[in-house]
Coordinates of C-alpha atoms and ligand atoms in Angstrom, one line a residue:
M1069 CA -83.7 15.1 -16.2
L1070 CA -82.5 18.7 -15.8
N1071 CA -83.2 21.2 -13.0
F1072 CA -83.9 24.6 -14.4
D1073 CA -83.7 28.0 -12.7
N1074 CA -83.9 30.7 -15.3
R1075 CA -82.4 33.8 -13.7
F1076 CA -81.9 35.9 -16.8
L1077 CA -85.7 35.6 -17.5
N1078 CA -86.7 36.0 -13.9
A1079 CA -84.5 38.9 -12.9
L1080 CA -84.5 41.1 -16.1
P1081 CA -87.4 42.6 -18.0
G1082 CA -88.7 40.9 -21.2
D1083 CA -90.6 41.9 -24.2
S1084 CA -94.4 41.9 -23.9
N1085 CA -94.8 41.1 -27.6
T1086 CA -94.6 37.3 -28.1
S1087 CA -94.7 37.2 -31.9
R1088 CA -91.7 36.0 -33.9
H1089 CA -91.6 38.9 -36.5
S1090 CA -88.4 40.9 -36.8
R1091 CA -88.4 44.1 -34.8
Q1092 CA -86.6 46.6 -32.6
V1093 CA -87.1 45.6 -29.0
H1094 CA -86.9 48.5 -26.5
G1095 CA -86.9 48.4 -22.7
A1096 CA -86.3 44.7 -22.5
L1097 CA -83.4 42.2 -22.6
W1098 CA -85.3 39.2 -24.0
S1099 CA -88.2 38.0 -26.1
R1100 CA -89.9 34.7 -25.6
V1101 CA -89.7 32.6 -28.8
A1102 CA -90.2 29.0 -29.5
P1103 CA -87.8 27.1 -31.7
T1104 CA -89.2 26.1 -35.1
P1105 CA -89.6 22.3 -35.3
V1106 CA -87.4 20.4 -37.8
S1107 CA -88.3 17.3 -39.9
A1108 CA -86.0 14.5 -38.9
P1109 CA -83.7 15.3 -35.9
K1110 CA -80.8 13.0 -35.5
L1111 CA -78.2 13.3 -32.8
I1112 CA -74.9 13.1 -34.7
A1113 CA -72.5 13.7 -31.8
H1114 CA -72.4 14.8 -28.3
S1115 CA -69.7 15.8 -25.8
K1116 CA -69.7 13.3 -22.9
E1117 CA -67.8 15.8 -20.8
V1118 CA -70.4 18.5 -21.1
A1119 CA -73.2 16.0 -20.7
S1120 CA -71.7 14.7 -17.5
M1121 CA -71.1 18.2 -16.2
L1122 CA -74.9 18.7 -16.5
G1123 CA -75.6 15.3 -14.9
L1124 CA -76.7 13.6 -18.2
S1125 CA -75.9 10.0 -18.9
D1126 CA -75.2 8.8 -22.5
E1127 CA -78.6 7.1 -22.3
A1128 CA -80.3 10.3 -21.3
M1129 CA -78.6 12.1 -24.2
R1130 CA -80.0 9.6 -26.6
S1131 CA -83.6 9.6 -25.3
P1132 CA -86.3 10.9 -27.7
E1133 CA -87.2 13.7 -25.2
M1134 CA -83.7 14.9 -25.1
V1135 CA -83.1 14.7 -28.9
N1136 CA -86.4 16.6 -29.4
A1137 CA -85.3 19.3 -26.9
L1138 CA -81.9 19.6 -28.6
S1139 CA -83.4 20.0 -32.0
G1140 CA -86.1 22.5 -31.0
N1141 CA -89.0 19.9 -31.4
G1142 CA -90.0 19.9 -27.8
V1143 CA -89.1 21.3 -24.4
L1144 CA -88.2 19.5 -21.2
P1145 CA -90.0 20.4 -17.9
G1146 CA -88.6 23.7 -16.6
M1147 CA -87.3 24.8 -20.0
E1148 CA -88.3 28.3 -21.1
T1149 CA -87.2 29.5 -24.6
Y1150 CA -86.2 33.0 -25.4
A1151 CA -83.8 35.1 -27.5
T1152 CA -81.9 38.1 -26.1
A1153 CA -81.4 41.7 -27.4
Y1154 CA -77.8 43.0 -28.0
G1155 CA -76.1 45.3 -30.4
G1156 CA -72.5 45.6 -31.5
H1157 CA -69.7 47.2 -33.4
Q1158 CA -69.2 45.2 -36.5
F1159 CA -65.9 45.8 -38.4
G1160 CA -65.4 49.0 -36.5
N1161 CA -68.8 50.5 -37.0
W1162 CA -71.8 50.7 -34.7
A1163 CA -74.4 48.3 -36.2
G1164 CA -77.4 49.0 -33.9
Q1165 CA -79.6 46.2 -32.6
L1166 CA -78.4 42.7 -33.6
G1167 CA -79.5 40.1 -31.0
D1168 CA -79.9 36.4 -31.0
G1169 CA -81.0 36.0 -34.6
R1170 CA -80.4 32.3 -34.7
A1171 CA -79.8 31.4 -31.1
I1172 CA -82.5 30.4 -28.7
L1173 CA -81.9 29.9 -25.1
L1174 CA -83.5 27.0 -23.3
G1175 CA -82.9 28.3 -19.8
E1176 CA -80.4 27.9 -17.0
V1177 CA -79.6 24.5 -15.6
V1178 CA -78.5 23.9 -12.0
A1179 CA -76.1 21.0 -12.3
P1180 CA -75.7 18.3 -9.7
D1181 CA -72.7 20.1 -8.2
N1182 CA -74.8 23.4 -8.1
A1183 CA -72.8 24.9 -10.9
R1184 CA -75.0 26.8 -13.3
F1185 CA -75.1 26.7 -17.1
E1186 CA -77.3 28.3 -19.7
L1187 CA -78.2 26.1 -22.7
Q1188 CA -78.6 27.7 -26.1
L1189 CA -79.6 26.2 -29.5
K1190 CA -77.8 27.7 -32.5
G1191 CA -79.8 27.4 -35.7
A1192 CA -83.3 26.6 -34.2
G1193 CA -85.2 29.0 -36.4
P1194 CA -86.1 32.7 -36.6
T1195 CA -86.5 35.1 -33.6
P1196 CA -87.5 38.7 -33.4
Y1197 CA -83.7 39.5 -33.9
S1198 CA -83.3 37.5 -37.2
R1199 CA -83.8 40.6 -39.4
R1200 CA -84.1 39.1 -42.9
A1201 CA -82.2 35.9 -42.2
D1202 CA -83.6 32.4 -41.6
G1203 CA -82.4 31.6 -38.1
R1204 CA -80.8 28.4 -39.3
A1205 CA -77.3 27.0 -39.4
V1206 CA -75.7 24.6 -41.9
L1207 CA -74.1 21.3 -41.0
R1208 CA -70.6 22.4 -42.0
S1209 CA -70.5 25.4 -39.7
S1210 CA -72.2 23.4 -36.9
I1211 CA -69.6 20.7 -37.1
R1212 CA -66.9 23.4 -36.9
E1213 CA -68.5 25.0 -33.8
F1214 CA -69.1 21.7 -32.1
L1215 CA -65.6 20.5 -32.6
C1216 CA -63.8 23.7 -31.9
S1217 CA -65.7 24.5 -28.7
E1218 CA -64.5 21.3 -27.2
A1219 CA -61.0 21.4 -28.7
M1220 CA -60.5 24.9 -27.1
H1221 CA -61.7 23.6 -23.8
H1222 CA -59.2 20.7 -23.9
L1223 CA -56.5 23.1 -24.8
G1224 CA -57.2 24.9 -21.5
I1225 CA -58.7 28.0 -23.2
P1226 CA -61.9 29.7 -21.8
T1227 CA -64.8 28.9 -24.2
T1228 CA -68.4 28.3 -24.5
R1229 CA -69.0 24.5 -24.7
A1230 CA -70.9 22.3 -27.0
L1231 CA -73.3 19.7 -25.7
S1232 CA -74.7 18.3 -28.9
L1233 CA -74.8 18.3 -32.6
V1234 CA -78.1 17.5 -34.2
A1235 CA -78.8 17.1 -38.0
T1236 CA -82.2 18.6 -38.7
G1237 CA -83.2 16.7 -41.8
D1238 CA -84.0 20.0 -43.5
D1239 CA -82.1 21.9 -46.1
V1240 CA -80.9 25.4 -45.6
L1241 CA -80.1 27.8 -48.6
R1242 CA -76.7 29.4 -48.5
D1243 CA -74.7 31.5 -50.9
M1244 CA -71.3 30.2 -49.7
F1245 CA -69.2 32.4 -51.9
Y1246 CA -71.5 35.5 -52.1
N1247 CA -71.7 35.1 -55.8
G1248 CA -75.5 34.9 -56.0
D1249 CA -75.4 31.1 -56.3
E1250 CA -77.6 29.8 -53.5
K1251 CA -77.4 26.1 -52.8
P1252 CA -79.3 23.9 -50.5
E1253 CA -77.2 22.4 -47.7
P1254 CA -78.0 20.1 -44.8
G1255 CA -79.0 22.0 -41.7
A1256 CA -78.0 21.3 -38.1
I1257 CA -78.3 22.6 -34.6
V1258 CA -75.6 22.9 -31.9
C1259 CA -76.5 23.1 -28.3
R1260 CA -74.1 25.5 -26.7
V1261 CA -73.4 25.6 -23.0
A1262 CA -71.9 28.4 -20.9
P1263 CA -72.5 30.0 -17.5
S1264 CA -73.8 33.0 -19.4
F1265 CA -74.0 34.2 -23.0
I1266 CA -74.0 37.9 -22.1
R1267 CA -71.8 39.8 -24.6
F1268 CA -70.3 43.3 -24.7
G1269 CA -73.1 44.2 -27.1
H1270 CA -75.8 43.7 -24.5
F1271 CA -74.4 46.7 -22.6
E1272 CA -73.7 48.7 -25.7
L1273 CA -77.3 48.4 -27.0
L1274 CA -78.8 49.8 -23.8
A1275 CA -76.2 52.6 -23.6
S1276 CA -76.8 53.5 -27.2
R1277 CA -80.5 54.0 -26.5
G1278 CA -80.0 55.9 -23.3
E1279 CA -81.7 53.1 -21.3
S1280 CA -79.7 53.8 -18.2
A1281 CA -81.8 52.2 -15.6
L1282 CA -81.9 49.0 -17.5
L1283 CA -78.2 49.2 -18.2
Q1284 CA -77.6 49.5 -14.4
R1285 CA -79.8 46.5 -13.8
L1286 CA -77.9 44.4 -16.3
I1287 CA -74.6 45.4 -14.7
D1288 CA -75.9 44.6 -11.2
F1289 CA -77.2 41.2 -12.5
T1290 CA -73.8 40.4 -14.2
I1291 CA -71.7 41.4 -11.2
S1292 CA -73.8 39.7 -8.6
N1293 CA -74.2 36.5 -10.5
Y1294 CA -70.8 36.1 -12.2
F1295 CA -68.4 38.4 -10.4
A1296 CA -69.6 37.9 -6.9
H1297 CA -66.4 39.0 -5.2
Y1298 CA -66.9 42.6 -6.4
P1299 CA -70.1 44.1 -4.9
T1300 CA -68.1 45.4 -2.0
A1301 CA -65.6 47.3 -4.2
E1302 CA -65.7 51.1 -3.8
K1303 CA -66.3 51.6 -7.5
P1304 CA -68.0 48.3 -8.4
I1305 CA -68.4 49.1 -12.1
V1306 CA -64.8 50.1 -12.6
A1307 CA -63.5 47.1 -10.6
W1308 CA -65.7 44.8 -12.6
F1309 CA -64.7 46.4 -15.9
S1310 CA -61.0 45.9 -14.9
E1311 CA -61.6 42.3 -14.4
V1312 CA -63.3 42.0 -17.8
C1313 CA -60.2 43.6 -19.3
E1314 CA -58.0 41.1 -17.5
R1315 CA -60.1 38.1 -18.6
T1316 CA -60.2 39.3 -22.2
A1317 CA -56.5 39.8 -22.2
T1318 CA -55.8 36.4 -20.9
L1319 CA -58.2 34.9 -23.4
V1320 CA -56.6 36.5 -26.4
A1321 CA -53.0 35.8 -25.2
H1322 CA -54.0 32.1 -25.2
W1323 CA -55.4 32.4 -28.7
M1324 CA -52.1 33.8 -29.8
R1325 CA -50.3 31.0 -28.0
V1326 CA -52.0 28.2 -29.9
G1327 CA -52.5 30.0 -33.3
F1328 CA -56.2 30.5 -33.1
V1329 CA -57.8 33.2 -35.2
H1330 CA -61.4 34.0 -34.3
G1331 CA -62.2 35.8 -37.5
V1332 CA -65.1 38.0 -36.5
M1333 CA -64.1 39.9 -33.3
N1334 CA -67.1 42.2 -33.4
T1335 CA -68.2 43.4 -30.0
D1336 CA -71.4 41.3 -30.3
N1337 CA -69.0 38.3 -30.4
M1338 CA -67.2 39.2 -27.2
S1339 CA -68.2 37.3 -24.0
I1340 CA -68.5 39.4 -20.8
L1341 CA -67.0 36.3 -19.0
G1342 CA -63.9 36.3 -21.3
L1343 CA -64.9 33.1 -23.1
T1344 CA -64.3 32.3 -26.7
I1345 CA -67.8 32.6 -28.3
D1346 CA -69.4 32.4 -31.7
Y1347 CA -67.3 30.1 -33.8
G1348 CA -67.9 31.2 -37.4
P1349 CA -65.1 31.7 -39.9
Y1350 CA -62.4 31.0 -37.4
G1351 CA -59.2 29.3 -38.4
W1352 CA -55.8 28.0 -37.1
I1353 CA -52.5 29.2 -38.3
D1354 CA -50.7 26.7 -40.5
N1355 CA -47.7 28.5 -41.9
F1356 CA -46.9 31.3 -39.5
D1357 CA -48.3 34.7 -40.7
G1358 CA -49.4 37.5 -38.5
G1359 CA -51.5 38.9 -41.4
W1360 CA -53.5 35.8 -41.9
T1361 CA -57.3 36.0 -41.6
P1362 CA -59.5 33.0 -42.3
N1363 CA -62.6 35.2 -43.0
T1364 CA -63.1 36.0 -46.7
T1365 CA -65.2 39.0 -45.7
D1366 CA -62.1 40.3 -43.9
A1367 CA -59.6 39.6 -46.6
G1368 CA -59.5 43.2 -47.8
G1369 CA -59.0 45.0 -44.5
K1370 CA -57.6 42.1 -42.4
R1371 CA -59.0 43.8 -39.3
Y1372 CA -59.3 40.4 -37.6
C1373 CA -56.1 38.7 -38.7
Y1374 CA -54.0 36.8 -36.2
G1375 CA -51.6 39.6 -35.4
R1376 CA -54.2 42.2 -34.8
Q1377 CA -56.3 40.2 -32.3
P1378 CA -54.9 41.8 -29.1
G1379 CA -55.3 45.3 -30.5
V1380 CA -58.9 44.6 -31.6
A1381 CA -59.8 43.1 -28.2
R1382 CA -58.5 46.2 -26.5
W1383 CA -60.6 48.4 -29.0
N1384 CA -63.6 46.3 -28.2
L1385 CA -63.1 46.8 -24.5
A1386 CA -62.9 50.5 -25.0
R1387 CA -66.3 50.4 -26.7
L1388 CA -67.6 48.5 -23.7
G1389 CA -66.0 51.1 -21.5
D1390 CA -67.8 53.8 -23.5
A1391 CA -71.1 52.1 -22.8
L1392 CA -70.5 51.8 -19.1
F1393 CA -69.2 55.4 -18.9
T1394 CA -72.7 56.6 -19.9
L1395 CA -73.7 55.9 -16.3
G1396 CA -71.1 58.4 -15.1
G1397 CA -67.8 58.0 -13.3
E1398 CA -64.3 59.2 -14.0
A1399 CA -62.8 58.8 -17.5
D1400 CA -59.4 58.2 -15.9
D1401 CA -60.7 55.2 -14.0
F1402 CA -61.8 53.6 -17.3
E1403 CA -58.4 54.4 -18.8
E1404 CA -56.7 52.8 -15.8
A1405 CA -58.9 49.7 -16.3
L1406 CA -57.9 49.5 -19.9
K1407 CA -54.3 49.5 -18.9
R1408 CA -55.0 46.3 -17.0
F1409 CA -55.6 44.8 -20.4
D1410 CA -52.0 45.8 -21.5
I1411 CA -50.4 44.6 -18.3
T1412 CA -52.2 41.3 -18.2
Y1413 CA -51.8 40.6 -21.9
N1414 CA -48.1 41.3 -21.6
A1415 CA -47.7 39.1 -18.6
V1416 CA -49.6 36.2 -20.0
I1417 CA -48.1 36.3 -23.5
T1418 CA -44.5 36.6 -22.3
D1419 CA -45.1 33.6 -20.0
A1420 CA -46.6 31.7 -22.9
F1421 CA -43.7 32.6 -25.2
A1422 CA -41.2 31.6 -22.6
A1423 CA -42.9 28.3 -22.3
K1424 CA -43.3 27.7 -26.0
F1425 CA -39.6 28.4 -26.6
G1426 CA -38.5 26.5 -23.5
L1427 CA -37.1 29.5 -21.6
D1428 CA -36.9 29.3 -17.8
R1429 CA -38.6 32.7 -17.6
W1430 CA -39.0 35.8 -19.7
R1431 CA -35.8 37.7 -19.5
S1432 CA -34.9 41.2 -20.4
A1433 CA -31.4 42.7 -20.8
A1434 CA -31.3 43.4 -17.1
D1435 CA -31.8 39.7 -16.5
G1436 CA -29.1 38.6 -18.8
A1437 CA -30.9 38.1 -22.1
D1438 CA -33.1 39.9 -24.7
D1439 CA -36.0 37.3 -25.0
G1440 CA -38.1 39.8 -26.9
A1441 CA -35.5 40.0 -29.7
L1442 CA -35.1 36.3 -29.8
V1443 CA -38.8 35.6 -30.1
D1444 CA -39.4 38.4 -32.6
A1445 CA -36.6 37.1 -34.8
A1446 CA -38.0 33.6 -34.7
F1447 CA -41.5 34.7 -35.7
S1448 CA -40.1 36.9 -38.5
L1449 CA -38.1 34.0 -39.9
M1450 CA -41.1 31.7 -39.6
T1451 CA -43.2 34.1 -41.6
Q1452 CA -40.7 34.6 -44.4
A1453 CA -39.9 30.9 -44.7
E1454 CA -43.6 29.8 -44.3
V1455 CA -43.0 27.5 -41.3
D1456 CA -45.8 25.6 -39.7
M1457 CA -46.4 27.1 -36.3
T1458 CA -47.7 24.0 -34.4
D1459 CA -45.2 21.6 -35.9
F1460 CA -42.2 24.0 -35.4
F1461 CA -42.8 24.3 -31.7
R1462 CA -43.1 20.6 -31.1
R1463 CA -39.9 19.9 -33.1
L1464 CA -38.1 22.7 -31.2
T1465 CA -38.4 20.7 -28.0
T1466 CA -36.2 17.9 -29.3
A1467 CA -34.2 19.6 -32.1
H1468 CA -30.4 19.6 -32.0
S1469 CA -29.9 21.7 -35.0
V1470 CA -31.8 23.7 -37.6
E1471 CA -31.8 20.6 -39.8
D1472 CA -34.2 18.9 -37.3
L1473 CA -36.7 21.7 -37.9
R1474 CA -36.8 21.1 -41.7
P1475 CA -40.1 19.0 -41.7
A1476 CA -42.0 22.0 -40.3
F1477 CA -41.3 23.9 -43.5
Y1478 CA -43.9 23.8 -46.3
V1479 CA -41.4 24.6 -49.1
D1480 CA -38.0 23.0 -49.4
A1481 CA -36.6 25.9 -51.4
L1482 CA -37.6 28.3 -48.6
F1483 CA -35.7 26.2 -46.1
D1484 CA -32.6 26.4 -48.2
Q1485 CA -33.1 30.1 -48.8
H1486 CA -33.4 30.9 -45.1
R1487 CA -31.0 28.3 -43.7
A1488 CA -28.4 30.9 -42.9
G1489 CA -30.9 33.1 -41.1
F1490 CA -32.2 30.2 -39.1
A1491 CA -28.6 29.0 -38.3
A1492 CA -27.8 32.5 -36.9
W1493 CA -31.0 32.4 -34.9
W1494 CA -30.2 28.9 -33.7
E1495 CA -26.8 30.1 -32.3
H1496 CA -28.6 32.9 -30.4
Y1497 CA -31.1 30.4 -29.1
E1498 CA -28.6 27.8 -27.9
T1499 CA -26.8 30.5 -25.9
R1500 CA -30.1 31.5 -24.4
I1501 CA -31.0 27.9 -23.5
A1502 CA -27.6 27.5 -21.8
L1503 CA -28.6 30.3 -19.4
N1504 CA -31.7 28.4 -18.4
D1505 CA -32.3 27.6 -14.8
L1506 CA -34.1 24.4 -15.9
S1507 CA -33.0 20.8 -16.5
A1508 CA -33.5 19.4 -20.0
T1509 CA -36.4 17.4 -18.8
E1510 CA -38.1 20.3 -17.1
R1511 CA -37.6 22.3 -20.3
A1512 CA -39.3 19.7 -22.4
T1513 CA -42.2 19.3 -20.0
K1514 CA -42.7 23.0 -20.0
M1515 CA -42.6 23.2 -23.8
N1516 CA -45.0 20.3 -24.3
A1517 CA -47.5 21.8 -22.0
A1518 CA -47.6 25.0 -24.0
N1519 CA -47.3 23.7 -27.5
P1520 CA -50.2 21.5 -28.6
R1521 CA -49.3 18.6 -30.9
Y1522 CA -52.9 18.5 -32.2
V1523 CA -55.0 21.5 -33.1
L1524 CA -58.2 21.5 -35.1
R1525 CA -56.5 22.4 -38.3
N1526 CA -58.9 23.8 -40.9
Y1527 CA -58.4 20.9 -43.3
L1528 CA -59.0 18.3 -40.5
A1529 CA -62.4 19.9 -39.7
Q1530 CA -63.1 20.0 -43.5
Q1531 CA -62.4 16.3 -43.9
A1532 CA -64.9 15.5 -41.1
I1533 CA -67.4 17.8 -42.9
D1534 CA -66.9 16.2 -46.3
A1535 CA -67.4 12.7 -44.8
A1536 CA -70.5 13.9 -43.0
H1537 CA -71.9 15.2 -46.2
D1538 CA -71.3 11.7 -47.7
G1539 CA -73.2 10.2 -44.8
D1540 CA -70.3 9.2 -42.6
D1541 CA -70.5 11.0 -39.2
S1542 CA -67.8 8.9 -37.6
K1543 CA -65.0 11.3 -38.4
I1544 CA -66.6 13.9 -36.1
S1545 CA -66.4 11.8 -33.0
E1546 CA -62.9 10.5 -34.0
L1547 CA -61.6 14.1 -34.4
L1548 CA -63.2 15.1 -31.1
D1549 CA -61.4 12.2 -29.4
V1550 CA -58.0 13.3 -30.8
M1551 CA -58.6 16.9 -29.6
R1552 CA -59.3 15.6 -26.1
N1553 CA -55.6 15.3 -25.4
P1554 CA -54.0 17.9 -27.6
Y1555 CA -50.7 18.1 -25.7
V1556 CA -50.0 14.4 -25.6
E1557 CA -48.5 12.3 -28.4
Q1558 CA -51.2 9.8 -29.4
A1559 CA -49.8 6.6 -30.9
G1560 CA -51.4 5.7 -34.2
R1561 CA -52.8 9.2 -34.7
E1562 CA -49.7 10.8 -36.2
S1563 CA -51.7 11.8 -39.3
F1564 CA -53.8 14.2 -37.2
A1565 CA -50.7 16.2 -36.4
E1566 CA -49.6 16.6 -40.0
K1567 CA -49.2 20.0 -41.4
R1568 CA -51.7 21.2 -44.0
P1569 CA -51.5 19.0 -47.1
D1570 CA -51.0 20.7 -50.5
W1571 CA -54.5 20.0 -51.7
A1572 CA -55.9 22.1 -48.8
R1573 CA -53.8 25.2 -49.5
H1574 CA -56.4 27.1 -51.4
K1575 CA -59.5 24.9 -50.9
A1576 CA -62.6 26.6 -49.4
G1577 CA -63.1 25.6 -45.8
C1578 CA -59.4 24.9 -45.5
S1579 CA -57.8 28.2 -46.2
M1580 CA -60.7 30.6 -46.3
L1581 CA -64.2 30.7 -44.9
S1582 CA -67.2 32.9 -45.4
C1583 CA -69.5 34.2 -42.7
S1584 CA -72.3 32.5 -44.7
S1585 CA -73.0 29.7 -42.5
Ligands
AMP2526 P1 -72.3 36.7 -36.5 O1 -71.5 37.6 -37.4 O2 -72.4 35.3 -36.9 O3 -71.9 36.9 -35.1 O4 -73.8 37.3 -36.6 C1 -74.1 38.7 -36.4 C2 -75.6 38.8 -36.2 O5 -76.3 38.2 -37.3 C3 -76.2 38.2 -35.0 O6 -77.2 39.0 -34.5 C4 -76.7 36.9 -35.5 O7 -77.8 36.4 -34.7 C5 -77.2 37.3 -36.8 N1 -77.3 36.1 -37.8 C6 -76.3 35.5 -38.4 N2 -76.7 34.5 -39.1 C7 -78.1 34.5 -39.0 C8 -79.1 33.6 -39.6 N3 -78.8 32.6 -40.4 N4 -80.4 33.9 -39.2 C9 -80.6 34.9 -38.4 N5 -79.7 35.7 -37.8 C10 -78.4 35.5 -38.1
MG2527 MG1 -72.4 36.5 -33.3

């Protein structure tokens, strides 16, 4: 059914200890571990796009062998199961060894078109890296990961994918609000798919332990398999690190474009390929607010709020740079590479903002306009007046006056209070649009391609979760279907574009999320 060729296992050293107990693993990048079987696996949903990318038909997806493999109750021929060792900086502090505590790889598939993808179960039971936790995942967070992985892909943003969502039939105990009140919740397993799940933290762990030879092997493995155009570079590590900086900058600029907040940008949650990875307490901006974080654990420091994401990504890259620098080289080269982050972020975000606002290009004073001031003023007004980000930009495409933007406001009184400010901005904006070297149609097309009509708003995911808890899984596939075409108006699906309803403003899962998942 699937053709496996497990390069990570074959090329890199593993742990000789095959037991499951929690431990520090030295001199190895992985440990063999079998998933722990579940009672009553049921395939709730799957992504037909990911299945077909792997050469799997709908029928194959529903076969008992496949459902068993996707729930950890069996393996397919060629599958080898293992967990990997990584470390990470969590909330700014070095946390030592973390590793795949609740993720188990199933190996690497060679797809019919020869593209390669690793398969990984999230929530398939304990591994040597589970520390004191159970290795499981609850249904609510699995639904969120499954839907958001696919929604991000359809938005055109680099991400790990999700092949399947399986209910386990077993309960998992979670203290959702960290108040000592543990409750049983239904468990689930997502099968994630990506060319590689290597994180910044894999390199950091080896560097922190002075395991230089192994660090060099991991770098060689990463470059030769995933950055194949670099081996000839004069300074391959720096050239490769520069590309990681560029990819990460592009990724975060796109998060900013669509209003995505990752929520836990620890270095163990940063993909070396520049993919969005580890969907936990993420969220989407409703009313625009640079200081908003969806993660309750982050509510005090707001380290991972929307507006700080670019700075945090750069800080994380600097930690990766520190790890690589333990192998030697020139500090200046690493500094130069980090500047690639700034340059790339600036280029991608200004392009994105120009598109979002319908500007022909990003202009500075020398080019006849101060687009930076125009855009800053808009975001500042949107923050003060609590304007819905997604709705605002779609309305801006067709608006003829500030009045046309009114539905994007959450509070009528705030519209009235800020009307004069918006009117002044609108005048500035109209003058700028008049400078455009674009027809009205070209402008609208450009805006609609950068401004999604549908995003996986927190309350939409929560409604699908609530229904699933009541035994109705149909909302999950329906929502996935809406998110397949986020930039296109879908007749009859207007309700999925509605801004956050009042009931969701302070409801758990809709406005705030805990890491406890
Ligand atoms: P996260 O903040 O979700 O990225 O997780 C940080 C670390 O904790 C990773 O090493 C995870 O594998 C581990 N972890 C999180 N939840 C669990 C769990 N339920 N069981 C085992 N390990 C976990
Ligand atoms: Mg993680």
